[in-house]
mmCIF file of C-alpha atoms in Angstrom:
data_model
loop_
_atom_site.group_PDB
_atom_site.id
_atom_site.type_symbol
_atom_site.label_atom_id
_atom_site.label_comp_id
_atom_site.label_asym_id
_atom_site.label_seq_id
_atom_site.Cartn_x
_atom_site.Cartn_y
_atom_site.Cartn_z
ATOM 1 C CA MET A 1 -8.029 -13.571 11.493
ATOM 2 C CA ALA A 2 -9.537 -16.957 10.696
ATOM 3 C CA SER A 3 -13.052 -15.515 10.503
ATOM 4 C CA GLU A 4 -11.749 -12.663 8.344
ATOM 5 C CA LYS A 5 -10.138 -15.138 5.934
ATOM 6 C CA GLY A 6 -13.302 -17.253 5.827
ATOM 7 C CA GLU A 7 -15.376 -14.184 5.040
ATOM 8 C CA LYS A 8 -13.028 -13.321 2.151
ATOM 9 C CA LEU A 9 -13.406 -16.837 0.751
ATOM 10 C CA ARG A 10 -17.179 -16.595 1.014
ATOM 11 C CA GLN A 11 -17.198 -13.225 -0.745
ATOM 12 C CA ALA A 12 -14.940 -14.627 -3.507
ATOM 13 C CA ALA A 13 -17.331 -17.541 -3.984
ATOM 14 C CA LEU A 14 -20.344 -15.230 -4.188
ATOM 15 C CA LYS A 15 -18.492 -12.997 -6.637
ATOM 16 C CA TYR A 16 -17.663 -15.993 -8.830
ATOM 17 C CA ARG A 17 -21.301 -17.112 -8.846
ATOM 18 C CA ASP A 18 -22.593 -13.619 -9.616
ATOM 19 C CA GLU A 19 -20.284 -13.311 -12.632
ATOM 20 C CA LEU A 20 -21.644 -16.522 -14.159
ATOM 21 C CA GLY A 21 -24.364 -16.415 -16.776
ATOM 22 C CA HIS A 22 -27.749 -18.043 -16.284
ATOM 23 C CA ASP A 23 -26.845 -21.346 -17.982
ATOM 24 C CA GLU A 24 -23.372 -21.462 -16.403
ATOM 25 C CA LYS A 25 -24.836 -20.846 -12.942
ATOM 26 C CA LEU A 26 -27.325 -23.705 -13.379
ATOM 27 C CA ARG A 27 -24.498 -26.059 -14.423
ATOM 28 C CA TYR A 28 -22.372 -24.893 -11.486
ATOM 29 C CA GLU A 29 -25.179 -25.453 -8.984
ATOM 30 C CA GLY A 30 -25.896 -28.848 -10.542
ATOM 31 C CA LYS A 31 -22.286 -29.930 -9.969
ATOM 32 C CA LEU A 32 -22.374 -28.634 -6.387
ATOM 33 C CA LYS A 33 -25.289 -30.979 -5.667
ATOM 34 C CA LEU A 34 -23.014 -33.908 -6.509
ATOM 35 C CA ILE A 35 -20.682 -32.946 -3.632
ATOM 36 C CA ASP A 36 -23.254 -32.169 -0.916
ATOM 37 C CA ASN A 37 -23.522 -28.494 -2.008
ATOM 38 C CA GLU A 38 -20.028 -27.719 -0.704
ATOM 39 C CA ASP A 39 -18.583 -24.873 -2.755
ATOM 40 C CA PRO A 40 -14.821 -25.371 -3.385
ATOM 41 C CA TYR A 41 -14.340 -21.586 -3.359
ATOM 42 C CA GLU A 42 -15.609 -21.405 0.228
ATOM 43 C CA MET A 43 -13.223 -24.087 1.499
ATOM 44 C CA PRO A 44 -9.908 -22.954 3.032
ATOM 45 C CA THR A 45 -6.652 -24.122 1.493
ATOM 46 C CA SER A 46 -5.941 -26.268 4.551
ATOM 47 C CA ALA A 47 -9.012 -28.384 3.738
ATOM 48 C CA TRP A 48 -7.388 -29.647 0.527
ATOM 49 C CA SER A 49 -4.750 -32.345 0.205
ATOM 50 C CA GLU A 50 -2.104 -33.123 -2.429
ATOM 51 C CA ASP A 51 -2.101 -36.821 -1.500
ATOM 52 C CA GLU A 52 -2.774 -38.665 -4.780
ATOM 53 C CA SER A 53 -3.858 -41.802 -2.902
ATOM 54 C CA LEU A 54 -7.089 -40.008 -1.967
ATOM 55 C CA LEU A 55 -8.072 -39.731 -5.615
ATOM 56 C CA PRO A 56 -10.510 -42.482 -6.654
ATOM 57 C CA SER A 57 -9.650 -44.879 -9.439
ATOM 58 C CA VAL A 58 -10.979 -43.581 -12.751
ATOM 59 C CA THR A 59 -12.144 -45.881 -15.528
ATOM 60 C CA TYR A 60 -13.346 -45.195 -19.058
ATOM 61 C CA PRO A 61 -17.084 -45.314 -18.120
ATOM 62 C CA ASP A 62 -16.422 -42.762 -15.347
ATOM 63 C CA ILE A 63 -14.922 -40.321 -17.855
ATOM 64 C CA VAL A 64 -17.790 -40.827 -20.315
ATOM 65 C CA ASN A 65 -20.453 -40.382 -17.624
ATOM 66 C CA TYR A 66 -18.805 -37.179 -16.379
ATOM 67 C CA LEU A 67 -18.170 -35.588 -19.778
ATOM 68 C CA VAL A 68 -21.362 -36.674 -21.554
ATOM 69 C CA PHE A 69 -24.065 -37.054 -18.897
ATOM 70 C CA SER A 70 -23.086 -34.426 -16.295
ATOM 71 C CA PRO A 71 -23.909 -30.690 -16.781
ATOM 72 C CA SER A 72 -21.462 -29.368 -19.378
ATOM 73 C CA PRO A 73 -21.281 -26.497 -21.893
ATOM 74 C CA TYR A 74 -19.881 -28.885 -24.512
ATOM 75 C CA SER A 75 -21.963 -31.074 -26.778
ATOM 76 C CA LEU A 76 -21.057 -34.593 -27.848
ATOM 77 C CA GLU A 77 -19.804 -33.282 -31.184
ATOM 78 C CA ASP A 78 -17.527 -30.780 -29.396
ATOM 79 C CA LEU A 79 -16.031 -33.545 -27.250
ATOM 80 C CA LYS A 80 -15.213 -35.602 -30.345
ATOM 81 C CA SER A 81 -12.883 -32.795 -31.438
ATOM 82 C CA TYR A 82 -11.467 -32.352 -27.942
ATOM 83 C CA LYS A 83 -8.134 -31.038 -29.198
ATOM 84 C CA GLY A 84 -9.825 -27.773 -30.133
ATOM 85 C CA LEU A 85 -11.331 -27.173 -26.685
ATOM 86 C CA ASP A 86 -9.924 -24.456 -24.431
ATOM 87 C CA ALA A 87 -9.653 -26.882 -21.504
ATOM 88 C CA TYR A 88 -7.459 -29.243 -23.528
ATOM 89 C CA ASN A 89 -5.173 -26.448 -24.724
ATOM 90 C CA GLN A 90 -4.839 -25.046 -21.199
ATOM 91 C CA PHE A 91 -3.840 -28.461 -19.881
ATOM 92 C CA VAL A 92 -1.326 -29.149 -22.685
ATOM 93 C CA CYS A 93 0.260 -25.701 -22.345
ATOM 94 C CA GLY A 94 0.893 -26.322 -18.659
ATOM 95 C CA TRP A 95 -1.669 -23.952 -17.182
ATOM 96 C CA VAL A 96 -2.994 -26.788 -15.008
ATOM 97 C CA ARG A 97 -0.059 -27.332 -12.641
ATOM 98 C CA GLU A 98 -1.395 -28.558 -9.302
ATOM 99 C CA LYS A 99 -4.146 -31.020 -8.483
ATOM 100 C CA MET A 100 -5.643 -31.217 -5.003
ATOM 101 C CA SER A 101 -8.507 -33.234 -3.590
ATOM 102 C CA ARG A 102 -10.815 -33.333 -0.609
ATOM 103 C CA VAL A 103 -12.909 -36.223 0.692
ATOM 104 C CA VAL A 104 -16.440 -34.847 0.947
ATOM 105 C CA ASN A 105 -18.046 -37.816 2.697
ATOM 106 C CA ASP A 106 -16.144 -40.902 3.818
ATOM 107 C CA ASN A 107 -19.120 -42.693 5.389
ATOM 108 C CA CYS A 108 -19.670 -45.431 2.829
ATOM 109 C CA LEU A 109 -20.513 -49.084 3.263
ATOM 110 C CA THR A 110 -17.202 -50.209 1.827
ATOM 111 C CA THR A 111 -15.108 -48.513 4.505
ATOM 112 C CA ALA A 112 -17.418 -48.495 7.543
ATOM 113 C CA LYS A 113 -19.788 -50.927 9.207
ATOM 114 C CA SER A 114 -23.325 -51.045 7.875
ATOM 115 C CA TYR A 115 -25.656 -48.743 9.730
ATOM 116 C CA TRP A 116 -28.988 -50.452 8.956
ATOM 117 C CA LEU A 117 -31.417 -49.988 11.841
ATOM 118 C CA LEU A 118 -32.951 -53.020 13.543
ATOM 119 C CA PRO A 119 -36.666 -53.196 14.372
ATOM 120 C CA SER A 120 -37.466 -51.944 17.850
ATOM 121 C CA SER A 121 -38.645 -55.422 18.906
ATOM 122 C CA VAL A 122 -35.294 -57.007 18.024
ATOM 123 C CA LYS A 123 -32.590 -56.502 20.634
ATOM 124 C CA GLY A 124 -29.781 -58.189 18.770
ATOM 125 C CA VAL A 125 -28.941 -60.375 15.798
ATOM 126 C CA THR A 126 -26.455 -63.186 16.164
ATOM 127 C CA PHE A 127 -23.979 -63.901 13.411
ATOM 128 C CA ARG A 128 -24.715 -66.914 11.211
ATOM 129 C CA LYS A 129 -23.240 -68.363 8.069
ATOM 130 C CA CYS A 130 -25.276 -68.182 4.885
ATOM 131 C CA SER A 131 -25.655 -71.972 4.890
ATOM 132 C CA GLU A 132 -27.382 -71.771 8.294
ATOM 133 C CA ILE A 133 -29.827 -68.987 7.367
ATOM 134 C CA ASP A 134 -33.357 -69.974 6.343
ATOM 135 C CA PHE A 135 -34.287 -67.890 3.298
ATOM 136 C CA THR A 136 -37.802 -69.364 3.079
ATOM 137 C CA SER A 137 -40.473 -66.757 2.406
ATOM 138 C CA ALA A 138 -42.994 -65.823 5.101
ATOM 139 C CA LYS A 139 -45.807 -67.468 3.110
ATOM 140 C CA ASN A 140 -44.064 -70.850 3.028
ATOM 141 C CA LEU A 141 -43.073 -70.551 6.683
ATOM 142 C CA LYS A 142 -46.742 -70.121 7.587
ATOM 143 C CA LYS A 143 -47.659 -73.195 5.530
ATOM 144 C CA LYS A 144 -45.075 -75.272 7.371
ATOM 145 C CA LEU A 145 -46.297 -73.982 10.722
ATOM 146 C CA ASP A 146 -49.927 -74.769 9.863
ATOM 147 C CA THR A 147 -48.898 -78.276 8.798
ATOM 148 C CA LYS A 148 -47.155 -78.911 12.119
ATOM 149 C CA ILE A 149 -50.132 -77.585 14.098
ATOM 150 C CA THR A 150 -52.542 -79.775 12.154
ATOM 151 C CA ALA A 151 -50.322 -82.832 12.621
ATOM 152 C CA CYS A 152 -50.188 -82.265 16.392
ATOM 153 C CA SER A 153 -53.996 -82.006 16.595
ATOM 154 C CA GLY A 154 -54.433 -85.414 14.969
ATOM 155 C CA HIS A 155 -56.087 -84.231 11.766
ATOM 156 C CA LYS A 156 -54.605 -84.965 8.379
ATOM 157 C CA ALA A 157 -53.493 -81.851 6.654
ATOM 158 C CA GLU A 158 -53.944 -81.378 2.961
ATOM 159 C CA VAL A 159 -50.494 -80.519 1.775
ATOM 160 C CA THR A 160 -50.023 -79.348 -1.757
ATOM 161 C CA PRO A 161 -47.087 -81.243 -3.234
ATOM 162 C CA GLU A 162 -44.197 -79.040 -4.144
ATOM 163 C CA LYS A 163 -43.396 -78.734 -7.799
ATOM 164 C CA THR A 164 -39.905 -79.818 -8.607
ATOM 165 C CA ALA A 165 -38.306 -78.573 -11.767
ATOM 166 C CA SER A 166 -37.612 -81.448 -14.107
ATOM 167 C CA LYS A 167 -34.067 -81.524 -15.367
ATOM 168 C CA LYS A 168 -33.675 -82.154 -19.062
ATOM 169 C CA TRP A 169 -30.606 -84.071 -20.014
ATOM 170 C CA THR A 170 -29.084 -83.122 -23.348
ATOM 171 C CA PRO A 171 -26.560 -85.536 -24.818
ATOM 172 C CA GLU A 172 -23.184 -84.188 -25.888
ATOM 173 C CA PRO A 173 -23.045 -83.604 -29.663
ATOM 174 C CA LYS A 174 -20.911 -85.904 -31.746
ATOM 175 C CA GLN A 175 -18.010 -84.707 -33.869
ATOM 176 C CA ASP A 176 -19.832 -85.215 -37.183
ATOM 177 C CA GLU A 177 -22.828 -83.263 -35.848
ATOM 178 C CA LEU A 178 -20.578 -80.371 -34.852
ATOM 179 C CA SER A 179 -18.863 -80.387 -38.246
ATOM 180 C CA HIS A 180 -22.224 -80.276 -40.019
ATOM 181 C CA PHE A 181 -23.397 -77.440 -37.732
ATOM 182 C CA PHE A 182 -20.239 -75.360 -38.277
ATOM 183 C CA SER A 183 -20.437 -75.906 -42.037
ATOM 184 C CA ALA A 184 -24.021 -74.630 -42.027
ATOM 185 C CA LEU A 185 -22.958 -71.562 -40.040
ATOM 186 C CA ASN A 186 -20.169 -70.876 -42.504
ATOM 187 C CA LEU A 187 -22.751 -70.548 -45.294
ATOM 188 C CA CYS A 188 -24.470 -67.627 -43.533
ATOM 189 C CA GLU A 189 -24.130 -64.136 -44.981
ATOM 190 C CA SER A 190 -22.834 -62.834 -41.653
ATOM 191 C CA LYS A 191 -19.702 -64.099 -39.895
ATOM 192 C CA PRO A 192 -20.637 -65.995 -36.699
ATOM 193 C CA ALA A 193 -18.104 -65.306 -33.943
ATOM 194 C CA ILE A 194 -18.004 -68.966 -32.865
ATOM 195 C CA LEU A 195 -16.235 -69.913 -36.105
ATOM 196 C CA SER A 196 -13.254 -67.727 -35.167
ATOM 197 C CA ILE A 197 -12.136 -70.421 -32.672
ATOM 198 C CA VAL A 198 -12.829 -73.384 -34.958
ATOM 199 C CA PRO A 199 -9.521 -74.289 -36.666
ATOM 200 C CA GLU A 200 -11.245 -75.277 -39.901
ATOM 201 C CA PHE A 201 -12.796 -71.812 -40.400
ATOM 202 C CA SER A 202 -10.610 -69.495 -38.301
ATOM 203 C CA ASP A 203 -8.369 -68.394 -41.201
ATOM 204 C CA SER A 204 -11.058 -66.078 -42.577
ATOM 205 C CA TYR A 205 -11.206 -64.235 -39.231
ATOM 206 C CA ILE A 206 -7.543 -63.198 -39.170
ATOM 207 C CA PRO A 207 -7.381 -59.382 -39.642
ATOM 208 C CA GLN A 208 -5.853 -58.470 -42.953
ATOM 209 C CA PRO A 209 -2.962 -56.003 -42.524
ATOM 210 C CA VAL A 210 -2.964 -52.817 -44.536
ATOM 211 C CA LYS A 211 -0.761 -53.810 -47.455
ATOM 212 C CA GLU A 212 -1.233 -50.599 -49.423
ATOM 213 C CA ASN A 213 1.595 -48.129 -49.187
ATOM 214 C CA PHE A 214 -0.404 -45.052 -48.185
ATOM 215 C CA PRO A 215 1.251 -41.632 -47.801
ATOM 216 C CA THR A 216 1.461 -39.791 -44.490
ATOM 217 C CA VAL A 217 -1.863 -38.327 -43.368
ATOM 218 C CA LEU A 218 -1.626 -34.664 -42.362
ATOM 219 C CA SER A 219 -3.122 -35.383 -38.937
ATOM 220 C CA GLU A 220 -0.025 -37.476 -38.157
ATOM 221 C CA LEU A 221 2.096 -34.299 -38.282
ATOM 222 C CA ARG A 222 0.592 -33.077 -35.023
ATOM 223 C CA ASP A 223 3.156 -31.798 -32.514
ATOM 224 C CA ASP A 224 2.139 -30.808 -28.976
ATOM 225 C CA GLU A 225 4.981 -28.292 -28.797
ATOM 226 C CA ALA A 226 3.330 -26.266 -31.565
ATOM 227 C CA LEU A 227 0.366 -25.462 -29.309
ATOM 228 C CA CYS A 228 2.415 -22.879 -27.416
ATOM 229 C CA MET A 229 4.073 -21.309 -30.484
ATOM 230 C CA ASN A 230 3.148 -17.928 -31.914
ATOM 231 C CA TYR A 231 2.154 -17.314 -35.526
ATOM 232 C CA SER A 232 5.653 -16.636 -36.881
ATOM 233 C CA GLU A 233 7.105 -19.696 -35.139
ATOM 234 C CA LEU A 234 4.357 -21.862 -36.623
ATOM 235 C CA LEU A 235 5.145 -20.602 -40.120
ATOM 236 C CA LYS A 236 8.835 -21.458 -39.697
ATOM 237 C CA LYS A 237 7.955 -24.920 -38.418
ATOM 238 C CA CYS A 238 5.608 -25.534 -41.364
ATOM 239 C CA GLN A 239 8.301 -24.516 -43.851
ATOM 240 C CA LYS A 240 10.586 -27.242 -42.509
ATOM 241 C CA ILE A 241 8.005 -29.987 -43.095
ATOM 242 C CA GLU A 242 8.465 -31.882 -46.350
ATOM 243 C CA LEU A 243 6.089 -34.555 -47.645
ATOM 244 C CA ILE A 244 7.012 -36.889 -50.487
ATOM 245 C CA VAL A 245 4.257 -38.884 -52.197
ATOM 246 C CA SER A 246 5.294 -41.569 -54.652
ATOM 247 C CA GLU A 247 3.319 -42.643 -57.712
ATOM 248 C CA GLU A 248 2.538 -45.992 -56.061
ATOM 249 C CA GLN A 249 1.034 -44.206 -53.064
ATOM 250 C CA VAL A 250 -1.104 -42.042 -55.342
ATOM 251 C CA LYS A 251 -2.499 -45.142 -57.067
ATOM 252 C CA ALA A 252 -3.111 -46.841 -53.710
ATOM 253 C CA VAL A 253 -5.099 -43.872 -52.380
ATOM 254 C CA GLU A 254 -7.077 -43.555 -55.617
ATOM 255 C CA SER A 255 -7.970 -47.247 -55.539
ATOM 256 C CA ALA A 256 -8.955 -47.222 -51.859
ATOM 257 C CA THR A 257 -11.144 -44.089 -52.078
ATOM 258 C CA ARG A 258 -13.118 -44.773 -55.246
ATOM 259 C CA GLU A 259 -16.318 -44.996 -53.203
ATOM 260 C CA GLN A 260 -15.624 -41.407 -52.077
ATOM 261 C CA SER A 261 -18.056 -40.442 -49.275
ATOM 262 C CA ASN A 262 -18.900 -44.110 -48.612
ATOM 263 C CA SER A 263 -15.244 -44.860 -47.861
ATOM 264 C CA LYS A 264 -13.794 -44.192 -44.391
ATOM 265 C CA LEU A 265 -10.347 -43.714 -45.906
ATOM 266 C CA TRP A 266 -11.753 -40.969 -48.135
ATOM 267 C CA HIS A 267 -12.519 -38.806 -45.090
ATOM 268 C CA ARG A 268 -9.190 -39.737 -43.520
ATOM 269 C CA PHE A 269 -7.123 -38.507 -46.471
ATOM 270 C CA ARG A 270 -9.148 -35.260 -46.581
ATOM 271 C CA THR A 271 -7.932 -34.410 -43.069
ATOM 272 C CA GLY A 272 -6.087 -31.080 -43.058
ATOM 273 C CA ARG A 273 -6.700 -30.418 -46.751
ATOM 274 C CA ILE A 274 -8.480 -27.281 -47.969
ATOM 275 C CA THR A 275 -11.097 -28.517 -50.427
ATOM 276 C CA ALA A 276 -12.982 -26.399 -52.957
ATOM 277 C CA SER A 277 -15.987 -25.972 -50.646
ATOM 278 C CA LYS A 278 -13.742 -24.507 -47.923
ATOM 279 C CA MET A 279 -11.566 -22.295 -50.135
ATOM 280 C CA LYS A 280 -13.758 -19.167 -49.899
ATOM 281 C CA ASN A 281 -13.995 -19.360 -46.098
ATOM 282 C CA VAL A 282 -10.233 -19.887 -45.818
ATOM 283 C CA CYS A 283 -9.518 -16.796 -47.921
ATOM 284 C CA ASN A 284 -11.876 -14.649 -45.813
ATOM 285 C CA THR A 285 -10.659 -15.689 -42.360
ATOM 286 C CA ASP A 286 -7.764 -14.045 -40.501
ATOM 287 C CA PRO A 287 -4.661 -16.312 -40.679
ATOM 288 C CA THR A 288 -3.456 -15.117 -37.282
ATOM 289 C CA PHE A 289 -6.861 -15.739 -35.630
ATOM 290 C CA PRO A 290 -8.669 -18.251 -37.872
ATOM 291 C CA SER A 291 -12.252 -19.315 -37.321
ATOM 292 C CA GLN A 292 -12.420 -22.222 -34.860
ATOM 293 C CA SER A 293 -15.348 -23.850 -36.671
ATOM 294 C CA LEU A 294 -13.422 -23.645 -39.949
ATOM 295 C CA ILE A 295 -10.330 -25.223 -38.371
ATOM 296 C CA LYS A 296 -12.425 -28.052 -36.926
ATOM 297 C CA SER A 297 -14.174 -28.737 -40.234
ATOM 298 C CA ILE A 298 -10.782 -28.976 -41.993
ATOM 299 C CA CYS A 299 -8.975 -31.029 -39.336
ATOM 300 C CA TYR A 300 -11.934 -33.288 -38.486
ATOM 301 C CA PRO A 301 -13.875 -33.727 -41.760
ATOM 302 C CA GLU A 302 -15.529 -36.949 -40.598
ATOM 303 C CA SER A 303 -17.046 -35.287 -37.514
ATOM 304 C CA TYR A 304 -18.036 -32.058 -39.269
ATOM 305 C CA LYS A 305 -19.914 -33.205 -42.351
ATOM 306 C CA PHE A 306 -21.948 -30.644 -44.258
ATOM 307 C CA LYS A 307 -25.273 -31.985 -45.517
ATOM 308 C CA SER A 308 -27.780 -30.387 -47.840
ATOM 309 C CA ALA A 309 -30.142 -31.529 -50.570
ATOM 310 C CA ALA A 310 -27.489 -30.780 -53.190
ATOM 311 C CA THR A 311 -24.689 -32.650 -51.391
ATOM 312 C CA GLN A 312 -26.916 -35.662 -50.686
ATOM 313 C CA CYS A 313 -27.888 -35.839 -54.345
ATOM 314 C CA GLY A 314 -24.223 -35.612 -55.318
ATOM 315 C CA CYS A 315 -23.228 -38.383 -52.889
ATOM 316 C CA GLN A 316 -25.948 -40.676 -54.219
ATOM 317 C CA HIS A 317 -24.950 -40.171 -57.853
ATOM 318 C CA GLU A 318 -21.171 -39.757 -57.532
ATOM 319 C CA LYS A 319 -19.011 -42.107 -59.596
#
């Protein structure tokens, strides 16, 4: 029975590989190399564990290295708009329910004794503290040995004097010298970071809070529960949303986005809004199954910027 079950797992793994396209198969084989070419589909269920303590600690660089530098069908631009990916939607909707792990290779130097091989001529190495170990190079050891041999033979050895690094002593700066130095730094066009901890100049480094009374950005209306709703339920939910923009908020947005494409807030307030350049595409797409690229360009205008000779000329001469 066990061999029968193993054969079924092997056939399922082969079937999964055969159904993959050329690029997908290369990515799949590339990921298998990272785990000693052990195919998860060929492993029995008993080989997996639900113990979360076996999972390694994950940091931000680990996530970046896996998503960006490992074989993946997604580009960097796709990952920036991760909320539109199928994997994200499947996870949010609860399709990913169980997580299991398996230790592929536990023979590492952090959990086991080092397995460095000794030379055949050495039968054993005694333990010594670092302070008792002579780290002198083989070249200098030979020089010392030659000096001792020459001294024992009665001849004077010509010993090259060792060069000792001369230590330069720098006096501690006086208070008036520091004040003059900080004042000179303050006159620079850039803002030196050292002045942020000098009480005399630190006030200019305090972040200014956003005093403008900006209206609610459409991206702030996101609700994870809406991901699992159908089209009619989404329409009912949208009808209940009410946005009120005061005249003061209108003036604040107009003042903050006068630089238009050169302003970061300009792209932020365009989030979720159907502009004139998108109107034709919006009218042609199916509301029940809209174009994913169109949705991304509307919801993430800063990541999906359209550039052409005409738009670049307009951005350079816009007022």
